[in-house]
Structure formats: structure tokens, C-alpha cells
């Protein structure tokens, strides 16, 4: 049964925790996936194809979530899918080939997308009910969760904890948090729908929308590439140990998290377009540093 509120939400901490746990699962996945590739003996091409399952799962999950949120509500989805998402990582610790990895990554992508959209919808509703901005702060906490998870992963790799053991610990933490915190989570009222009678299932995008989409996708592709491949890049090209290679994710997310907490202030002072242009240029410089780096230090500088 959904728990609806008559007034503003009593606490935003469960929302923050949802973002943190989601980040823990994503950070753990990206920090340990290079070991899975190595254990299976997959080439970069085979591994890249297996990762396409993850993208497909995210696409499917994102496509079906709108109606699911309306029917079920975001809070029940957060409550049940958060531990499911954490549990979905476990199979990649025992898969025996590229096809099994593809299927497992598809399931992970599906669970990731459902949890991601549910918690963002609830955060948006929560923000509207409180009349106070918290969405960017939620993503800042996501970054903190990711940062901590990659640091923990580096430590677990260093002491010899297997990916499967790590994934099972993550599931236990997510399940416990869901039972203790999310079971009493109140669902914020949905935002009113404007012009509901004129809503269409499909509409052709305008040129400005396509430009915004292209800009957003380029950032997503760059972020996804660095998350999936930075550990493998440092391990295979620079011959760094697994624990040090995993710290590349920590470096990436540390500055990303800082940017998320500072973004609202920058945009309020300078405007969205100048901030976007400057940060895009900085990202390009970082990418060049990574591609042409001669030492590990420059790779870390580029990632940050």
C-alpha cells in the first residue's frame, strides 16, 4: 500500500539514502568489472559486446518506467528494486562466458534504470512538496556514494576479496537499508499534469531539442567510456595493479561530485550557457590528457 502525504514530506534523508545506495551498486560494478573481463579471458571486442547488454537493459528500463511509476508509485519501486539492483550484480561474479555476461549485464542495466528513474521522480516530487531545491543535492550524494564505493572496492581488491564476495556484501547492505529505512518512506504527491487532454504518446523533436539531446548524449558517452574503461586502461596500458587502477574511478567521481554540489551556485552567478561552455572545454582538455598520457599521473589528472 502506498503511503501518501497530506503535507510536506517529514524528511528527505530516505531520498538521499536511495541515491547513495544506487551509487554504491554502480560504483561497485564499475570498479570490479575489469576483474570479470580478465577472469573470463575476454578480448576488448568481446567485452565491449557484452557491455552492450547493459546499454540495452538501461534503454528498456527507461522506456517502460513512465507507466510503471504512475501505476505502482516511486516509493514501492525504490523499496523493492534497490536490493534487487544490488543482487543483480552477483551473477557476473560466477558467469562463464561472454553470452552469460551479456545477459547478466542486461539485467543489471534494467534494474539500474528502474531504480534510477524511480528515485529521481520521487526526488522531484519531494522537492516540489517541500518548495526547496534538493535534486542537485541528491545527485551530489550519489557522487559521494560512488566515491566511497570505489574507495571500498580498491581496499577489497587489495586484500583479496573476490568480486562475488563484494557483490554479496553489497546486497546485504542494500536489503537491510531497504527494510529499515524505505519501508516507512512516505510518497510525495505527484506534480499536476498540465494540458493532460493534449498529451501525445509520441512527438517529433524540434531542432533545439535535438541539439540539447546531442550535447547531453556526448557527455553521457564520455562519462560511460571513462567509467567502464579507465580501470582496464590503467591496468593493461600502464600495467598498474588492480587496486590502483580502481582508484581512477575515485578520482573521476571526486571532482564530479564537487561539481554537482557547486553547479547551482555557478549557474546562478554566470548562467547555464557560459558554465556549460567552460566545463565542456575543461572536459576536452582532460580527454586529451588521458589519450596522450605518458604516465599514470597524467591519466589521473585527465580524469579529474
Coordinates of C-alpha atoms in Angstrom, one line a residue:
X1 CA 0.0 0.0 0.0
X2 CA 1.3 3.5 -0.9
X3 CA 1.9 5.9 1.9
X4 CA 0.6 9.2 0.7
X5 CA 1.3 12.5 2.5
X6 CA -1.2 15.2 3.2
X7 CA 1.5 17.8 3.7
X8 CA 5.2 18.3 3.0
X9 CA 7.5 15.3 3.5
X10 CA 8.8 14.9 7.1
X11 CA 12.3 14.0 6.0
X12 CA 14.4 14.0 2.8
X13 CA 17.0 11.6 4.2
X14 CA 15.5 8.5 2.8
X15 CA 15.7 10.1 -0.7
X16 CA 19.4 10.8 -0.1
X17 CA 20.0 7.2 1.0
X18 CA 18.3 5.9 -2.1
X19 CA 20.8 7.9 -4.2
X20 CA 23.7 6.7 -2.1
X21 CA 22.8 3.0 -2.3
X22 CA 22.2 3.3 -6.1
X23 CA 25.7 4.9 -6.4
X24 CA 27.2 2.1 -4.2
X25 CA 25.9 -0.5 -6.6
X26 CA 27.1 1.4 -9.8
X27 CA 30.5 2.2 -8.3
X28 CA 31.0 -1.4 -7.2
X29 CA 30.1 -2.7 -10.6
X30 CA 32.5 -0.4 -12.5
X31 CA 35.3 -0.9 -10.0
X32 CA 35.2 -4.8 -10.3
X33 CA 34.1 -5.3 -13.9
X34 CA 37.7 -5.3 -15.1
X35 CA 38.4 -8.3 -13.0
X36 CA 35.4 -10.1 -14.5
X37 CA 36.8 -9.4 -18.0
X38 CA 40.2 -10.7 -17.0
X39 CA 38.8 -13.8 -15.3
X40 CA 36.8 -14.7 -18.4
X41 CA 39.7 -14.1 -20.7
X42 CA 37.6 -11.8 -23.0
X43 CA 39.2 -9.6 -25.6
X44 CA 38.4 -5.9 -25.6
X45 CA 36.0 -6.5 -28.6
X46 CA 34.2 -9.4 -26.8
X47 CA 34.0 -7.4 -23.6
X48 CA 32.6 -4.4 -25.4
X49 CA 29.9 -6.5 -27.0
X50 CA 29.0 -7.9 -23.6
X51 CA 28.7 -4.4 -22.2
X52 CA 26.1 -3.6 -24.9
X53 CA 23.7 -5.8 -22.9
X54 CA 24.0 -3.2 -20.1
X55 CA 23.1 -0.4 -22.5
X56 CA 20.1 -2.4 -23.8
X57 CA 18.8 -3.0 -20.3
X58 CA 19.1 0.6 -19.4
X59 CA 17.2 1.5 -22.6
X60 CA 14.4 -0.9 -22.0
X61 CA 14.1 0.0 -18.3
X62 CA 14.0 3.7 -19.1
X63 CA 11.3 3.2 -21.8
X64 CA 8.8 1.3 -19.7
X65 CA 9.2 3.2 -16.4
X66 CA 6.8 6.0 -17.0
X67 CA 3.7 3.9 -16.8
X68 CA 5.1 1.8 -14.1
X69 CA 5.7 4.8 -11.8
X70 CA 2.2 6.0 -12.4
X71 CA 0.6 2.6 -11.6
X72 CA 2.9 1.5 -8.7
X73 CA 4.4 4.7 -7.4
X74 CA 8.1 5.5 -7.0
X75 CA 8.5 4.6 -3.3
X76 CA 7.5 0.9 -3.7
X77 CA 9.8 0.6 -6.6
X78 CA 12.7 2.2 -4.6
X79 CA 11.8 -0.1 -1.7
X80 CA 11.9 -3.4 -3.7
X81 CA 14.2 -2.6 -6.7
X82 CA 17.1 -1.2 -4.7
X83 CA 18.1 -4.5 -3.2
X84 CA 17.2 -6.2 -6.5
X85 CA 19.6 -4.0 -8.3
X86 CA 22.3 -4.8 -5.8
X87 CA 21.5 -8.6 -6.1
X88 CA 21.7 -8.4 -9.9
X89 CA 25.5 -7.8 -9.7
X90 CA 26.1 -11.2 -8.1
X91 CA 25.7 -13.3 -11.3
X92 CA 28.6 -11.6 -13.1
X93 CA 30.8 -12.9 -10.3
X94 CA 30.1 -16.5 -11.5
X95 CA 29.4 -16.3 -15.2
X96 CA 31.5 -18.5 -17.5
X97 CA 31.4 -16.8 -20.9
X98 CA 30.6 -13.6 -22.9
X99 CA 26.9 -14.6 -23.6
X100 CA 26.2 -15.1 -19.9
X101 CA 27.9 -11.8 -19.2
X102 CA 25.8 -10.1 -21.8
X103 CA 22.6 -11.5 -20.2
X104 CA 23.7 -10.6 -16.7
X105 CA 24.7 -7.0 -17.8
X106 CA 21.2 -6.7 -19.4
X107 CA 19.6 -7.5 -16.1
X108 CA 21.8 -5.1 -14.3
X109 CA 21.0 -2.3 -16.8
X110 CA 17.3 -2.9 -16.4
X111 CA 17.4 -2.8 -12.6
X112 CA 19.7 0.3 -12.7
X113 CA 17.3 2.2 -14.9
X114 CA 14.2 1.3 -12.9
X115 CA 15.8 2.3 -9.6
X116 CA 17.3 5.5 -11.2
X117 CA 14.1 6.8 -12.6
X118 CA 12.0 5.9 -9.5
X119 CA 14.3 7.8 -7.2
X120 CA 14.6 10.8 -9.5
X121 CA 10.8 11.0 -9.8
X122 CA 10.3 10.8 -6.1
X123 CA 13.1 13.4 -5.5
X124 CA 11.4 15.8 -8.0
X125 CA 8.0 15.3 -6.3
X126 CA 9.7 15.7 -2.9
X127 CA 11.3 18.9 -4.0
X128 CA 8.0 20.3 -5.2
X129 CA 6.2 19.4 -2.0
X130 CA 9.0 21.0 0.1
X131 CA 9.3 24.1 -2.1
X132 CA 13.0 23.6 -1.7
X133 CA 15.7 22.5 -4.2
X134 CA 17.2 19.1 -3.3
X135 CA 17.5 17.4 -6.7
X136 CA 21.1 18.6 -7.4
X137 CA 22.0 17.8 -3.8
X138 CA 20.6 14.3 -4.3
X139 CA 23.0 13.8 -7.2
X140 CA 25.8 15.2 -5.1
X141 CA 25.0 12.5 -2.5
X142 CA 25.0 10.0 -5.4
X143 CA 28.5 11.1 -6.2
X144 CA 29.6 10.8 -2.6
X145 CA 28.2 7.3 -2.5
X146 CA 30.0 6.4 -5.7
X147 CA 33.2 7.9 -4.4
X148 CA 33.0 5.8 -1.2
X149 CA 32.1 2.7 -3.1
X150 CA 35.1 2.9 -5.4
X151 CA 37.4 3.5 -2.4
X152 CA 36.0 0.5 -0.6
X153 CA 36.4 -1.6 -3.8
X154 CA 40.1 -0.6 -4.0
X155 CA 40.5 -1.8 -0.5
X156 CA 38.7 -5.1 -1.1
X157 CA 40.8 -5.7 -4.2
X158 CA 43.9 -5.0 -2.2
X159 CA 43.1 -7.5 0.5
X160 CA 41.9 -10.2 -2.0
X161 CA 38.1 -10.1 -1.6
X162 CA 36.6 -11.6 -4.8
X163 CA 34.0 -9.7 -6.9
X164 CA 31.3 -12.2 -5.9
X165 CA 32.0 -11.8 -2.2
X166 CA 31.9 -8.0 -2.6
X167 CA 28.6 -8.2 -4.5
X168 CA 27.0 -10.3 -1.8
X169 CA 28.1 -7.8 0.9
X170 CA 26.6 -5.0 -1.1
X171 CA 23.3 -6.9 -1.4
X172 CA 23.1 -7.5 2.3
X173 CA 23.7 -3.8 3.0
X174 CA 21.0 -2.7 0.4
X175 CA 18.5 -5.2 1.7
X176 CA 19.0 -4.1 5.3
X177 CA 18.7 -0.4 4.4
X178 CA 15.5 -1.1 2.4
X179 CA 14.0 -2.9 5.3
X180 CA 14.9 -0.4 8.0
X181 CA 14.5 2.9 6.1
X182 CA 12.5 2.6 2.9
X183 CA 9.6 0.6 4.5
X184 CA 8.5 3.8 6.3
X185 CA 9.2 6.0 3.3
X186 CA 6.3 8.5 2.5
X187 CA 5.4 9.0 -1.1
X188 CA 5.2 12.7 -2.1
X189 CA 2.2 13.8 -4.1
X190 CA 2.6 13.8 -7.9
X191 CA 3.0 17.0 -9.7
X192 CA -0.1 18.2 -11.5
X193 CA -0.2 17.4 -15.2
X194 CA -0.7 20.4 -17.5
X195 CA -2.9 20.1 -20.6
X196 CA -3.4 16.4 -19.9
X197 CA -6.1 16.2 -22.6
X198 CA -3.5 17.2 -25.3
X199 CA -0.7 14.8 -24.2
X200 CA 0.6 12.6 -27.0
X201 CA 2.4 9.3 -26.9
X202 CA 4.9 10.4 -29.4
X203 CA 6.0 13.8 -30.7
X204 CA 8.7 14.7 -33.2
X205 CA 11.6 16.6 -31.5
X206 CA 12.4 20.1 -32.6
X207 CA 15.9 21.1 -33.7
X208 CA 16.8 22.8 -30.4
X209 CA 15.7 19.6 -28.6
X210 CA 17.9 17.5 -30.9
X211 CA 20.9 19.8 -30.2
X212 CA 20.3 19.5 -26.4
X213 CA 20.0 15.8 -26.8
X214 CA 23.2 15.6 -28.8
X215 CA 25.0 17.6 -26.2
X216 CA 23.7 15.5 -23.3
X217 CA 24.5 12.2 -25.1
X218 CA 28.0 13.3 -25.8
X219 CA 28.6 13.8 -22.1
X220 CA 26.9 10.5 -21.2
X221 CA 29.1 8.6 -23.7
X222 CA 32.2 10.3 -22.4
X223 CA 31.3 9.5 -18.8
X224 CA 30.3 6.0 -19.6
X225 CA 33.5 5.3 -21.5
X226 CA 35.7 6.6 -18.7
X227 CA 33.8 4.6 -16.1
X228 CA 33.9 1.3 -18.0
X229 CA 37.4 1.6 -19.5
X230 CA 39.5 3.7 -17.2
X231 CA 40.3 0.7 -14.9
X232 CA 41.2 -1.5 -17.8
X233 CA 43.2 1.3 -19.5
X234 CA 45.4 1.7 -16.4
X235 CA 45.8 -2.0 -15.9
X236 CA 46.6 -3.0 -19.5
X237 CA 48.3 0.0 -20.9
X238 CA 50.2 1.2 -17.8
X239 CA 50.5 -2.2 -16.1
X240 CA 49.1 -0.8 -12.8
X241 CA 47.8 -3.2 -10.1
X242 CA 44.0 -3.7 -9.9
X243 CA 43.6 -1.7 -6.7
X244 CA 45.4 1.3 -8.1
X245 CA 43.6 1.1 -11.4
X246 CA 40.3 1.1 -9.5
X247 CA 41.2 4.4 -7.8
X248 CA 40.9 6.0 -11.2
X249 CA 37.1 5.9 -10.6
X250 CA 37.6 7.5 -7.3
X251 CA 39.5 10.4 -8.9
X252 CA 36.8 10.8 -11.6
X253 CA 33.9 10.8 -9.2
X254 CA 35.5 13.0 -6.6
X255 CA 35.7 16.0 -8.9
X256 CA 32.3 15.2 -10.5
X257 CA 30.7 15.2 -7.0
X258 CA 32.3 18.5 -6.2
X259 CA 31.0 19.9 -9.4
X260 CA 27.4 18.8 -8.6
X261 CA 27.5 20.5 -5.3
X262 CA 28.8 23.7 -6.8
X263 CA 26.8 23.7 -10.0
X264 CA 23.8 25.6 -8.8
X265 CA 25.9 28.5 -7.5
X266 CA 27.9 28.7 -10.7
X267 CA 24.7 28.7 -12.9
X268 CA 23.0 31.3 -10.7
X269 CA 26.0 33.6 -11.0
X270 CA 27.2 33.1 -14.6
X271 CA 24.2 31.5 -16.4
X272 CA 23.9 28.0 -17.8
X273 CA 25.5 28.5 -21.2
X274 CA 28.8 30.1 -20.1
X275 CA 29.2 27.3 -17.4
X276 CA 28.4 24.6 -20.0
X277 CA 30.9 26.0 -22.5
X278 CA 33.8 26.3 -19.9
X279 CA 33.2 22.9 -18.4
X280 CA 33.0 21.3 -21.9
X281 CA 36.3 22.8 -22.7
X282 CA 37.8 21.5 -19.5
X283 CA 36.4 18.0 -20.3
X284 CA 38.1 18.2 -23.7
X285 CA 41.4 19.1 -22.1
X286 CA 41.1 16.2 -19.7
X287 CA 40.3 13.7 -22.5
X288 CA 43.4 14.8 -24.5
X289 CA 45.5 14.3 -21.4
X290 CA 44.2 10.8 -20.9
X291 CA 44.7 9.8 -24.6
X292 CA 48.2 11.2 -24.8
X293 CA 49.3 10.5 -21.2
X294 CA 52.8 9.0 -20.9
X295 CA 52.4 8.2 -17.2
X296 CA 49.7 7.2 -14.8
X297 CA 49.8 10.7 -13.1
X298 CA 48.6 12.4 -16.3
X299 CA 45.7 9.8 -16.6
X300 CA 44.6 10.7 -13.1
X301 CA 44.9 14.4 -13.9
X302 CA 42.8 14.0 -17.0
X303 CA 40.1 12.0 -15.2
X304 CA 39.8 14.7 -12.5

